[in-house]
Amino acid sequence: MMSSKLTAEYVRSLIERGKRLDGRKLDEFREIKINYGVSEKAEGSAEVMIGNTRVVAGVKMDIGEPYPDMPNKGVLVTSAEFLAMAAPEFEPGLPGENAIELARVVDRGVRESGAIDLEKLCLVEGEKVWVVFLDIFVLNHDGNLIDAAGIAAIAALLNAKLPKITEDYEIVRDELTDPLPIKDIPIPITIRKYGEHLLLDTTALEEDVLTGKFTVTTKINGNICAMQLSDGMSMTKDEVLQAARMARDAATKIREKLFKDKLKELKKA
Amino acid sequence: MPKKKSEESKSNNKGAVRPDGRKVDELRPVKMEVGVIERANGSAYVEFGKTKVVAAVYGPEPMHPRHLADPEKAVLICRYNMLPFSVEDRKKPGPDRRSIEISKVIKDALSTIVALEEFPKCMISVDMVVLQADAGTRVAALTAASLALADAGIPMREMMSAVACGRANGKIVVDLTKEEEDAEDAVDVPVAMSSLTKKIALLQMDGDMTLEEFEEILNKAEEACSKIYDMQREALLNKYEKEGKEVNINDE
């Protein structure tokens, strides 16, 4: 618990009146900023800031074996870590259940949306494919980590280029070639609630005061490709559907704002 | 052994449209039994078709290790695990990323109905083991866990029932099998719903679906969960009616 009872009461009473501590509306996002290419050694990378929340994602590519049941498809491996520097309550060590959950929710969004054209990452069917390592690190935790991580993930993937390979499938690390084939822009949006009020883009303080979260990841066409309700929140069926619509609309706005050019290109294709 | 129950009779298969002959809103044969682990405070066995799960509850007991105790409420510990031989290719024993995530969402869901505030500084452990997997293991485990908690006499505001709904081969269906989950167009939505207030406490999804399909899936899940709840009630009544009779005989 980082908040006093008094602060918690105040945050709740504001929400009941449709207001928030930082003056935003309940469904209003903080400003989102993306820095591309934070690491030149990575095949692709991006840092995403939502307010004070700061998440960095990097892509490394290797050549490996495909899964036996998908011999003609590349492989995606997603991991996430909440760095100890990101918040006083975070401890060093192996990723805990929250970091594992975040990685798996982001992974499902990317995978199920078909964002990466995995078939184009096949080099020799059944033998050699590209393996995409997507690693996500939380640098500063001021709430809404899943959304920040999801945006950082797709930004890093959009920033990624395939390294050059020789005839014997050796990777030439310092020569990048074509961009990673990307077909969609999945955006996860996490909803929290107090009473019947639904909130988007919560701060760490708000998350401390509220219980539970519901993440809905949508594709460019508005379809849902991943969902996760957790942390001890329960919702009625109507609330779930309302939240899903909110998530779809918020994702559409974010996509148009942050990924305008790619969106235009994908919609044309 | 309790007898198998199929909500539709096998002979009436006119509306059958699924690989195993079920109708779209038909559950697999469900079997439930309470009190299967004698040493545990509460336990349950649940079968959804070929998916078989055992759950056992220990506690409330003093939190161990003590520094993790919560002065305001009991800590709920959930462990979901698949036995190595429960799946096609042997699964390495012990927790992995998948089982850690599933354990977490089950814990999160159950914590909405268990009266944890009644037992500060204590822990309640729920262990769930998948003996045989044919899809829907997390919802079968959660259904069994809810039964085991009730069997242990842990105060709960309501019961919880869970089922996976989704889309397979172009149809919105309940209680998918592995075969259906592997369909080209498969959408898998595990849902857990509380018995009285009908609140959704576990909801996951992977696949690709429209909002309209999602609404249909939720409606089907609600119906299926209330059917499962009726069976949970009956399983609990079965055990306690039997025990009640035994007590009466001893009295005479």
mmCIF file of C-alpha atoms in Angstrom, chain A residues 54-56 80-96 99 136-141 145:
data_model
loop_
_atom_site.group_PDB
_atom_site.id
_atom_site.type_symbol
_atom_site.label_atom_id
_atom_site.label_comp_id
_atom_site.label_asym_id
_atom_site.label_seq_id
_atom_site.Cartn_x
_atom_site.Cartn_y
_atom_site.Cartn_z
ATOM 1 C CA ARG A 54 8.101 4.265 -18.977
ATOM 2 C CA VAL A 55 8.499 0.928 -20.760
ATOM 3 C CA VAL A 56 11.173 -0.170 -23.205
ATOM 4 C CA ALA A 80 8.764 -9.122 -19.579
ATOM 5 C CA GLU A 81 10.425 -7.931 -16.440
ATOM 6 C CA PHE A 82 9.487 -5.298 -13.890
ATOM 7 C CA LEU A 83 12.906 -3.810 -13.135
ATOM 8 C CA ALA A 84 13.614 -3.185 -9.475
ATOM 9 C CA MET A 85 14.385 0.448 -10.318
ATOM 10 C CA ALA A 86 10.834 0.980 -11.598
ATOM 11 C CA ALA A 87 9.093 1.174 -8.222
ATOM 12 C CA PRO A 88 9.975 0.747 -4.550
ATOM 13 C CA GLU A 89 7.717 -2.297 -4.277
ATOM 14 C CA PHE A 90 9.452 -4.148 -7.119
ATOM 15 C CA GLU A 91 12.109 -6.665 -6.113
ATOM 16 C CA PRO A 92 15.032 -7.902 -8.187
ATOM 17 C CA GLY A 93 15.020 -11.508 -9.345
ATOM 18 C CA LEU A 94 13.087 -13.724 -11.705
ATOM 19 C CA PRO A 95 9.857 -12.308 -13.176
ATOM 20 C CA GLY A 96 6.954 -12.764 -10.764
ATOM 21 C CA ALA A 99 5.390 -9.811 -15.067
ATOM 22 C CA ILE A 136 9.856 -5.855 -22.485
ATOM 23 C CA PHE A 137 11.186 -3.963 -19.483
ATOM 24 C CA VAL A 138 9.325 -1.630 -17.162
ATOM 25 C CA LEU A 139 11.646 1.259 -16.271
ATOM 26 C CA ASN A 140 9.217 3.390 -14.283
ATOM 27 C CA HIS A 141 5.847 2.284 -12.955
ATOM 28 C CA LEU A 145 1.765 -1.142 -17.553
#
